mmCIF file of C-alpha atoms and ligand atoms in Angstrom:
data_model
loop_
_atom_site.group_PDB
_atom_site.id
_atom_site.type_symbol
_atom_site.label_atom_id
_atom_site.label_comp_id
_atom_site.label_asym_id
_atom_site.label_seq_id
_atom_site.Cartn_x
_atom_site.Cartn_y
_atom_site.Cartn_z
ATOM 1 C CA MET A 1 12.077 -21.497 44.843
ATOM 2 C CA LYS A 2 15.177 -21.299 42.756
ATOM 3 C CA LYS A 3 14.005 -22.742 39.875
ATOM 4 C CA SER A 4 11.196 -20.142 39.770
ATOM 5 C CA ILE A 5 13.744 -17.695 40.285
ATOM 6 C CA ILE A 6 15.908 -18.901 36.715
ATOM 7 C CA LEU A 7 13.250 -19.362 34.787
ATOM 8 C CA ILE A 8 11.973 -15.326 34.861
ATOM 9 C CA ALA A 9 15.267 -14.779 35.266
ATOM 10 C CA LEU A 10 15.244 -16.522 31.533
ATOM 11 C CA ILE A 11 11.901 -14.992 31.110
ATOM 12 C CA LEU A 12 13.559 -11.131 31.466
ATOM 13 C CA LEU A 13 16.645 -12.001 29.511
ATOM 14 C CA GLY A 14 14.458 -13.717 26.415
ATOM 15 C CA THR A 15 12.153 -10.863 26.486
ATOM 16 C CA HIS A 16 15.129 -8.022 26.621
ATOM 17 C CA LEU A 17 17.070 -9.840 23.064
ATOM 18 C CA TYR A 18 13.531 -10.130 21.750
ATOM 19 C CA ALA A 19 13.113 -5.942 21.872
ATOM 20 C CA GLU A 20 17.082 -6.043 21.242
ATOM 21 C CA ASN A 21 16.662 -7.901 18.379
ATOM 22 C CA ALA A 22 14.100 -6.985 16.628
ATOM 23 C CA TYR A 23 14.326 -5.002 12.945
ATOM 24 C CA ASP A 24 14.482 -1.188 14.320
ATOM 25 C CA TYR A 25 12.405 0.557 11.132
ATOM 26 C CA LYS A 26 12.638 4.164 12.890
ATOM 27 C CA LEU A 27 9.022 5.636 11.682
ATOM 28 C CA LYS A 28 8.409 8.602 12.080
ATOM 29 C CA PRO A 29 5.044 9.524 11.738
ATOM 30 C CA LYS A 30 4.403 12.371 9.854
ATOM 31 C CA LYS A 31 1.410 15.168 9.987
ATOM 32 C CA VAL A 32 -0.286 15.560 6.426
ATOM 33 C CA SER A 33 -3.822 17.248 7.689
ATOM 34 C CA ASP A 34 -5.572 17.417 10.842
ATOM 35 C CA ASN A 35 -5.875 14.591 12.260
ATOM 36 C CA ILE A 36 -2.919 12.318 9.845
ATOM 37 C CA TRP A 37 0.046 11.494 10.020
ATOM 38 C CA CYS A 38 1.751 8.714 7.903
ATOM 39 C CA PHE A 39 5.282 6.986 7.774
ATOM 40 C CA PHE A 40 5.978 7.097 3.945
ATOM 41 C CA GLY A 41 8.438 4.647 2.722
ATOM 42 C CA ALA A 42 11.286 4.551 0.649
ATOM 43 C CA LEU A 43 11.144 3.796 -3.569
ATOM 44 C CA GLU A 44 12.452 0.968 -3.560
ATOM 45 C CA SER A 45 11.678 -2.640 -3.538
ATOM 46 C CA PRO A 46 11.553 -4.823 -0.799
ATOM 47 C CA THR A 47 14.804 -5.880 0.307
ATOM 48 C CA LYS A 48 16.457 -7.506 3.629
ATOM 49 C CA ALA A 49 17.697 -3.707 4.234
ATOM 50 C CA ASN A 50 14.232 -2.001 4.228
ATOM 51 C CA ALA A 51 12.638 -4.770 5.668
ATOM 52 C CA GLY A 52 9.667 -3.592 2.938
ATOM 53 C CA ASN A 53 9.681 0.127 5.125
ATOM 54 C CA MET A 54 8.988 0.680 1.009
ATOM 55 C CA VAL A 55 4.917 1.768 1.905
ATOM 56 C CA ASN A 56 2.912 4.413 2.912
ATOM 57 C CA SER A 57 0.894 3.487 6.279
ATOM 58 C CA CYS A 58 -0.718 6.518 7.259
ATOM 59 C CA TYR A 59 -3.301 6.605 10.981
ATOM 60 C CA ILE A 60 -6.410 9.018 11.289
ATOM 61 C CA LYS A 61 -7.038 9.489 14.396
ATOM 62 C CA THR A 62 -11.139 10.238 16.127
ATOM 63 C CA LYS A 63 -12.579 11.647 18.630
ATOM 64 C CA LYS A 64 -11.453 8.247 20.635
ATOM 65 C CA SER A 65 -9.302 5.821 18.407
ATOM 66 C CA PHE A 66 -7.368 5.211 15.388
ATOM 67 C CA VAL A 67 -8.235 3.758 12.131
ATOM 68 C CA VAL A 68 -5.151 2.779 9.881
ATOM 69 C CA ILE A 69 -5.087 2.891 6.120
ATOM 70 C CA ASP A 70 -3.035 -0.161 5.332
ATOM 71 C CA SER A 71 -0.927 -1.994 8.004
ATOM 72 C CA GLY A 72 2.496 -2.118 6.304
ATOM 73 C CA PRO A 73 4.704 -5.317 5.454
ATOM 74 C CA SER A 74 4.659 -6.769 9.203
ATOM 75 C CA TYR A 75 3.586 -7.467 12.077
ATOM 76 C CA GLN A 76 7.048 -5.434 14.111
ATOM 77 C CA TYR A 77 6.090 -2.791 11.900
ATOM 78 C CA ALA A 78 2.824 -2.699 12.818
ATOM 79 C CA LEU A 79 3.984 -2.018 16.641
ATOM 80 C CA GLN A 80 6.407 0.378 16.043
ATOM 81 C CA ALA A 81 4.371 2.407 14.457
ATOM 82 C CA TYR A 82 1.624 1.548 16.947
ATOM 83 C CA THR A 83 4.353 3.341 19.327
ATOM 84 C CA ALA A 84 5.186 6.138 17.300
ATOM 85 C CA MET A 85 1.384 7.478 17.351
ATOM 86 C CA ARG A 86 0.422 5.744 21.287
ATOM 87 C CA LYS A 87 3.163 9.122 22.090
ATOM 88 C CA ILE A 88 0.055 11.931 20.082
ATOM 89 C CA ALA A 89 -2.322 9.783 21.698
ATOM 90 C CA LYS A 90 -3.451 6.851 23.537
ATOM 91 C CA PHE A 91 -6.270 5.740 21.355
ATOM 92 C CA PRO A 92 -6.593 2.150 20.451
ATOM 93 C CA VAL A 93 -6.719 1.271 16.829
ATOM 94 C CA THR A 94 -10.460 0.304 16.529
ATOM 95 C CA THR A 95 -10.163 -0.198 12.613
ATOM 96 C CA VAL A 96 -7.995 -0.781 10.005
ATOM 97 C CA ILE A 97 -8.599 -0.523 5.479
ATOM 98 C CA VAL A 98 -6.214 -2.391 2.985
ATOM 99 C CA THR A 99 -6.269 -0.499 -0.164
ATOM 100 C CA HIS A 100 -5.120 -4.013 -2.191
ATOM 101 C CA GLU A 101 -3.762 -7.084 -1.427
ATOM 102 C CA HIS A 102 -0.432 -6.789 -1.964
ATOM 103 C CA ASP A 103 1.381 -7.600 0.927
ATOM 104 C CA ASP A 104 3.504 -5.372 2.050
ATOM 105 C CA HIS A 105 0.160 -3.361 2.834
ATOM 106 C CA TRP A 106 -1.322 -5.475 4.858
ATOM 107 C CA LEU A 107 0.935 -7.855 6.610
ATOM 108 C CA GLY A 108 0.726 -5.374 9.953
ATOM 109 C CA ASN A 109 -2.798 -6.505 10.037
ATOM 110 C CA ASN A 110 -2.501 -9.080 12.869
ATOM 111 C CA TYR A 111 -1.288 -6.799 15.385
ATOM 112 C CA TYR A 112 -4.028 -4.657 15.832
ATOM 113 C CA LYS A 113 -5.741 -7.457 15.340
ATOM 114 C CA GLU A 114 -4.632 -9.340 18.773
ATOM 115 C CA THR A 115 -3.466 -6.218 20.627
ATOM 116 C CA PHE A 116 -6.844 -4.757 19.845
ATOM 117 C CA GLY A 117 -8.881 -6.263 18.510
ATOM 118 C CA ALA A 118 -9.295 -4.033 15.179
ATOM 119 C CA LYS A 119 -11.976 -4.585 12.853
ATOM 120 C CA LEU A 120 -10.097 -5.428 8.958
ATOM 121 C CA LEU A 121 -12.176 -4.231 6.336
ATOM 122 C CA GLY A 122 -11.108 -4.521 2.915
ATOM 123 C CA PRO A 123 -11.066 -6.326 -0.535
ATOM 124 C CA ALA A 124 -12.095 -10.237 -0.744
ATOM 125 C CA SER A 125 -8.553 -11.070 -2.999
ATOM 126 C CA VAL A 126 -6.742 -10.748 0.144
ATOM 127 C CA ASP A 127 -8.729 -13.435 1.774
ATOM 128 C CA GLU A 128 -8.727 -15.470 -1.703
ATOM 129 C CA ASN A 129 -5.736 -15.298 -2.379
ATOM 130 C CA TYR A 130 -3.082 -15.440 0.278
ATOM 131 C CA LYS A 131 -4.315 -18.036 3.535
ATOM 132 C CA GLU A 132 -2.549 -18.444 6.703
ATOM 133 C CA GLY A 133 0.820 -20.171 6.521
ATOM 134 C CA ASP A 134 1.013 -18.895 3.125
ATOM 135 C CA GLN A 135 5.698 -17.922 2.100
ATOM 136 C CA THR A 136 4.528 -14.250 0.564
ATOM 137 C CA ARG A 137 6.947 -11.638 -1.230
ATOM 138 C CA MET A 138 7.618 -10.425 2.405
ATOM 139 C CA PHE A 139 8.181 -13.737 4.616
ATOM 140 C CA GLN A 140 11.361 -14.147 1.369
ATOM 141 C CA ARG A 141 12.623 -10.718 0.839
ATOM 142 C CA LEU A 142 12.305 -9.292 4.937
ATOM 143 C CA PRO A 143 14.614 -10.545 7.377
ATOM 144 C CA LYS A 144 13.970 -12.879 10.097
ATOM 145 C CA ASN A 145 13.632 -10.363 13.166
ATOM 146 C CA ALA A 146 11.272 -7.829 10.720
ATOM 147 C CA ILE A 147 8.745 -10.590 9.686
ATOM 148 C CA LYS A 148 9.001 -11.974 13.430
ATOM 149 C CA GLY A 149 5.779 -12.271 14.706
ATOM 150 C CA THR A 150 4.161 -11.390 11.404
ATOM 151 C CA LYS A 151 1.180 -14.044 10.878
ATOM 152 C CA ILE A 152 -1.578 -14.277 8.059
ATOM 153 C CA VAL A 153 -5.202 -13.254 9.400
ATOM 154 C CA LYS A 154 -8.585 -13.126 7.447
ATOM 155 C CA LEU A 155 -10.098 -9.553 6.731
ATOM 156 C CA ASP A 156 -13.634 -9.172 8.821
ATOM 157 C CA GLN A 157 -15.109 -7.366 5.942
ATOM 158 C CA HIS A 158 -15.249 -7.556 2.265
ATOM 159 C CA ILE A 159 -15.267 -4.107 0.340
ATOM 160 C CA THR A 160 -16.723 -5.356 -2.807
ATOM 161 C CA LYS A 161 -19.586 -1.389 -3.098
ATOM 162 C CA GLU A 162 -19.234 2.181 -1.708
ATOM 163 C CA THR A 163 -19.373 2.042 1.687
ATOM 164 C CA THR A 164 -18.969 4.445 4.331
ATOM 165 C CA LEU A 165 -18.174 4.212 7.951
ATOM 166 C CA GLN A 166 -17.926 6.411 11.321
ATOM 167 C CA GLU A 167 -16.022 6.804 13.435
ATOM 168 C CA GLY A 168 -15.752 8.803 16.423
ATOM 169 C CA GLY A 169 -16.925 11.964 14.497
ATOM 170 C CA GLU A 170 -14.803 11.359 11.302
ATOM 171 C CA LEU A 171 -16.380 9.863 7.638
ATOM 172 C CA PHE A 172 -14.650 7.099 5.974
ATOM 173 C CA GLU A 173 -16.309 7.329 2.102
ATOM 174 C CA ILE A 174 -14.466 3.875 1.184
ATOM 175 C CA THR A 175 -14.873 3.125 -2.618
ATOM 176 C CA PRO A 176 -13.701 -0.053 -4.660
ATOM 177 C CA VAL A 177 -12.437 1.106 -8.593
ATOM 178 C CA GLY A 178 -15.026 -1.962 -9.875
ATOM 179 C CA GLN A 179 -12.469 -3.043 -12.580
ATOM 180 C CA THR A 180 -8.754 -4.206 -12.661
ATOM 181 C CA ALA A 181 -7.109 -1.007 -11.451
ATOM 182 C CA HIS A 182 -3.523 -1.546 -9.825
ATOM 183 C CA THR A 183 -4.669 -5.632 -9.085
ATOM 184 C CA THR A 184 -8.371 -7.063 -9.329
ATOM 185 C CA GLU A 185 -9.424 -5.367 -6.369
ATOM 186 C CA ASP A 186 -8.592 -2.082 -5.517
ATOM 187 C CA ILE A 187 -10.178 0.091 -3.379
ATOM 188 C CA PHE A 188 -9.878 4.194 -2.438
ATOM 189 C CA ILE A 189 -10.978 5.583 1.230
ATOM 190 C CA TYR A 190 -11.701 9.506 0.468
ATOM 191 C CA LEU A 191 -12.970 12.230 3.849
ATOM 192 C CA PRO A 192 -14.843 14.553 2.983
ATOM 193 C CA LYS A 193 -14.175 16.713 6.115
ATOM 194 C CA ARG A 194 -10.423 16.702 5.512
ATOM 195 C CA LYS A 195 -10.755 16.701 1.705
ATOM 196 C CA VAL A 196 -7.893 14.041 1.882
ATOM 197 C CA MET A 197 -7.779 10.931 -0.658
ATOM 198 C CA PHE A 198 -6.341 7.537 0.544
ATOM 199 C CA ALA A 199 -5.286 6.279 -3.168
ATOM 200 C CA GLY A 200 -3.246 2.960 -1.808
ATOM 201 C CA ASP A 201 -1.204 1.631 -4.868
ATOM 202 C CA LEU A 202 -3.520 3.652 -7.954
ATOM 203 C CA VAL A 203 -0.976 6.664 -6.894
ATOM 204 C CA MET A 204 2.189 6.904 -6.762
ATOM 205 C CA ASN A 205 4.980 9.168 -7.487
ATOM 206 C CA GLY A 206 8.230 9.705 -7.932
ATOM 207 C CA ARG A 207 8.645 5.686 -9.263
ATOM 208 C CA ILE A 208 8.099 3.439 -11.475
ATOM 209 C CA THR A 209 4.724 1.591 -10.958
ATOM 210 C CA SER A 210 4.640 -2.390 -10.801
ATOM 211 C CA ASN A 211 1.689 -2.884 -13.116
ATOM 212 C CA ARG A 212 2.090 -6.827 -13.486
ATOM 213 C CA ASP A 213 -1.297 -7.808 -11.468
ATOM 214 C CA GLY A 214 -3.186 -4.294 -13.278
ATOM 215 C CA SER A 215 -4.277 -3.072 -16.310
ATOM 216 C CA VAL A 216 -3.518 0.327 -18.386
ATOM 217 C CA ILE A 217 -7.332 0.727 -19.190
ATOM 218 C CA GLY A 218 -8.382 0.232 -15.227
ATOM 219 C CA GLN A 219 -6.021 2.422 -14.379
ATOM 220 C CA LEU A 220 -6.652 5.805 -16.366
ATOM 221 C CA PHE A 221 -10.714 4.785 -15.485
ATOM 222 C CA ALA A 222 -9.699 4.706 -11.368
ATOM 223 C CA HIS A 223 -7.803 8.183 -11.954
ATOM 224 C CA LYS A 224 -10.756 9.197 -12.773
ATOM 225 C CA LEU A 225 -12.977 7.964 -9.883
ATOM 226 C CA LEU A 226 -9.826 9.773 -8.393
ATOM 227 C CA ARG A 227 -10.241 12.854 -9.515
ATOM 228 C CA SER A 228 -13.979 12.900 -9.291
ATOM 229 C CA LYS A 229 -13.795 13.604 -5.560
ATOM 230 C CA PRO A 230 -12.651 16.955 -4.090
ATOM 231 C CA TRP A 231 -9.707 16.255 -2.863
ATOM 232 C CA ASP A 232 -7.051 19.428 -1.168
ATOM 233 C CA ILE A 233 -4.302 16.423 -0.818
ATOM 234 C CA LEU A 234 -3.641 12.699 -1.687
ATOM 235 C CA ILE A 235 -1.835 10.458 0.085
ATOM 236 C CA PRO A 236 -0.322 7.716 -2.556
ATOM 237 C CA GLY A 237 0.734 3.919 -1.742
ATOM 238 C CA HIS A 238 4.330 4.916 -2.418
ATOM 239 C CA GLY A 239 5.797 7.985 -2.898
ATOM 240 C CA PHE A 240 5.964 11.381 -0.850
ATOM 241 C CA ILE A 241 3.950 14.084 -3.537
ATOM 242 C CA THR A 242 0.648 14.855 -1.276
ATOM 243 C CA ASP A 243 -0.572 18.388 -2.504
ATOM 244 C CA LYS A 244 -2.479 18.992 -5.769
ATOM 245 C CA THR A 245 0.079 17.696 -8.596
ATOM 246 C CA ALA A 246 -0.359 14.089 -6.262
ATOM 247 C CA MET A 247 -1.185 12.381 -9.253
ATOM 248 C CA ASP A 248 0.823 14.030 -11.979
ATOM 249 C CA GLU A 249 3.013 11.583 -12.598
ATOM 250 C CA SER A 250 1.155 8.756 -12.280
ATOM 251 C CA SER A 251 -1.889 9.887 -14.921
ATOM 252 C CA GLN A 252 0.831 10.840 -17.224
ATOM 253 C CA TYR A 253 2.566 7.338 -17.352
ATOM 254 C CA PHE A 254 -0.421 5.306 -17.980
ATOM 255 C CA SER A 255 -1.710 7.564 -20.585
ATOM 256 C CA LEU A 256 1.636 8.486 -22.552
ATOM 257 C CA LEU A 257 2.112 4.242 -22.078
ATOM 258 C CA LYS A 258 -1.446 3.541 -23.424
ATOM 259 C CA LYS A 259 -1.119 6.156 -26.519
ATOM 260 C CA ARG A 260 2.635 4.345 -26.995
ATOM 261 C CA VAL A 261 1.598 1.061 -27.502
ATOM 262 C CA LEU A 262 -1.969 1.140 -29.223
ATOM 263 C CA LYS A 263 0.018 3.135 -32.276
ATOM 264 C CA ALA A 264 3.574 0.191 -31.676
ATOM 265 C CA LEU A 265 0.263 -1.962 -32.313
ATOM 266 C CA ASP A 266 -0.895 -0.017 -35.397
ATOM 267 C CA GLU A 267 2.885 -0.036 -36.451
ATOM 268 C CA ASP A 268 2.761 -4.354 -36.219
ATOM 269 C CA ILE A 269 5.613 -3.903 -33.859
ATOM 270 C CA GLU A 270 5.653 -7.569 -32.832
ATOM 271 C CA ALA A 271 6.100 -8.343 -28.730
ATOM 272 C CA ASP A 272 9.418 -9.080 -28.556
ATOM 273 C CA LYS A 273 10.346 -5.548 -30.230
ATOM 274 C CA VAL A 274 7.864 -3.649 -27.880
ATOM 275 C CA THR A 275 10.187 -2.765 -24.691
ATOM 276 C CA THR A 276 12.784 -1.330 -27.268
ATOM 277 C CA TYR A 277 10.614 0.626 -29.799
ATOM 278 C CA VAL A 278 8.597 1.994 -26.717
ATOM 279 C CA ASN A 279 10.306 4.790 -25.025
ATOM 280 C CA MET A 280 9.224 6.106 -21.783
ATOM 281 C CA ASN A 281 12.554 8.511 -21.161
ATOM 282 C CA GLU A 282 10.306 11.317 -19.255
ATOM 283 C CA PHE A 283 10.130 9.016 -16.437
ATOM 284 C CA GLN A 284 14.472 7.493 -16.573
ATOM 285 C CA ASP A 285 14.902 8.814 -13.739
ATOM 286 C CA LYS A 286 12.056 8.253 -11.371
ATOM 287 C CA ALA A 287 13.213 5.280 -8.939
ATOM 288 C CA LEU A 288 12.628 1.358 -10.178
ATOM 289 C CA PHE A 289 12.489 3.454 -14.127
ATOM 290 C CA LYS A 290 14.984 0.038 -14.831
ATOM 291 C CA GLU A 291 13.494 -2.815 -12.630
ATOM 292 C CA LEU A 292 9.501 -1.929 -13.608
ATOM 293 C CA ASN A 293 8.866 -0.272 -16.865
ATOM 294 C CA GLY A 294 9.627 -2.539 -19.990
ATOM 295 C CA ARG A 295 8.016 -5.597 -18.125
ATOM 296 C CA ASN A 296 4.997 -2.532 -17.849
ATOM 297 C CA ILE A 297 5.274 -1.585 -21.507
ATOM 298 C CA LEU A 298 4.998 -5.663 -22.662
ATOM 299 C CA ASP A 299 2.116 -6.137 -20.331
ATOM 300 C CA ALA A 300 0.465 -3.064 -22.235
ATOM 301 C CA PHE A 301 1.694 -4.677 -25.339
ATOM 302 C CA LEU A 302 -0.144 -7.873 -24.289
ATOM 303 C CA GLU A 303 -3.506 -6.193 -22.522
ATOM 304 C CA LEU A 304 -4.066 -3.487 -25.875
ATOM 305 C CA GLU A 305 -3.633 -6.447 -28.140
ATOM 306 C CA LEU A 306 -6.496 -8.052 -26.885
ATOM 307 C CA VAL A 307 -8.370 -4.585 -26.551
ATOM 308 C CA GLU A 308 -7.500 -4.484 -30.611
ATOM 309 C CA GLU A 309 -9.098 -7.212 -31.655
ATOM 310 C CA GLU A 310 -12.538 -7.232 -29.517
HETATM 311 ZN ZN1 LIG B 1 -0.011 -2.796 -4.821
#
């Protein structure tokens, strides 16, 4: 008898400590349209201090459920996002759509899978490049009390062609870009009834993008696809601007980058000189300019150099 009381006391103490020790993301949903809320992350790289809260994650409320677009950087993040959304509607999350393979966008998946048996949709590259137990970027950078509980789980369905999803009176048009843009496989999601576009990292604003896995030509092609839908609101993968101007900064960045790197190639600038030759100073006040802009110029040079040779 005594032993079991001690055991129960220990379990209660354990859960209490667990709850108390978990990283507090302080997530507050922001309404962006009827039935749509997003959690907007900081314009920073993932650090111990922000615990990966530097990405956007959105909830769409249907008649009977929530659909989540990008589940965020950790199990704890997803748990806390749902705890906040549950105050708006006590609905289960039936579906999670992942926009691309970067792990700040989908490591919350196992929370939704374990809690609701949610169906996980996304590009095949997520499953091809990440396996259970991999120490991905978030596992390395996030504090222990934020990454705790996070597990890599497989997606249930790969989006390889234009797909529609009907859920509680809401139609989701899910489109893969079809060529390398921000990553080898990016998808975007459009809600025709609400004229809302979820662009993933094909669009960022207020900060410089990281094009390390991407393509300048592919990004510009993806932007054409995004503009072919009549959206009024666009949610970027990172950034706070969601109105008609949401894409402008990104489009301008990639078109100027392409133009200026092509000019450098025309003038026979060598790879080791290109980052000082190409000037992107219009963007120098954007977040992460120092960290990412030079690498983007060099990557653009290596990509466009090959295109020129063809
Ligand atoms: Zn990304």
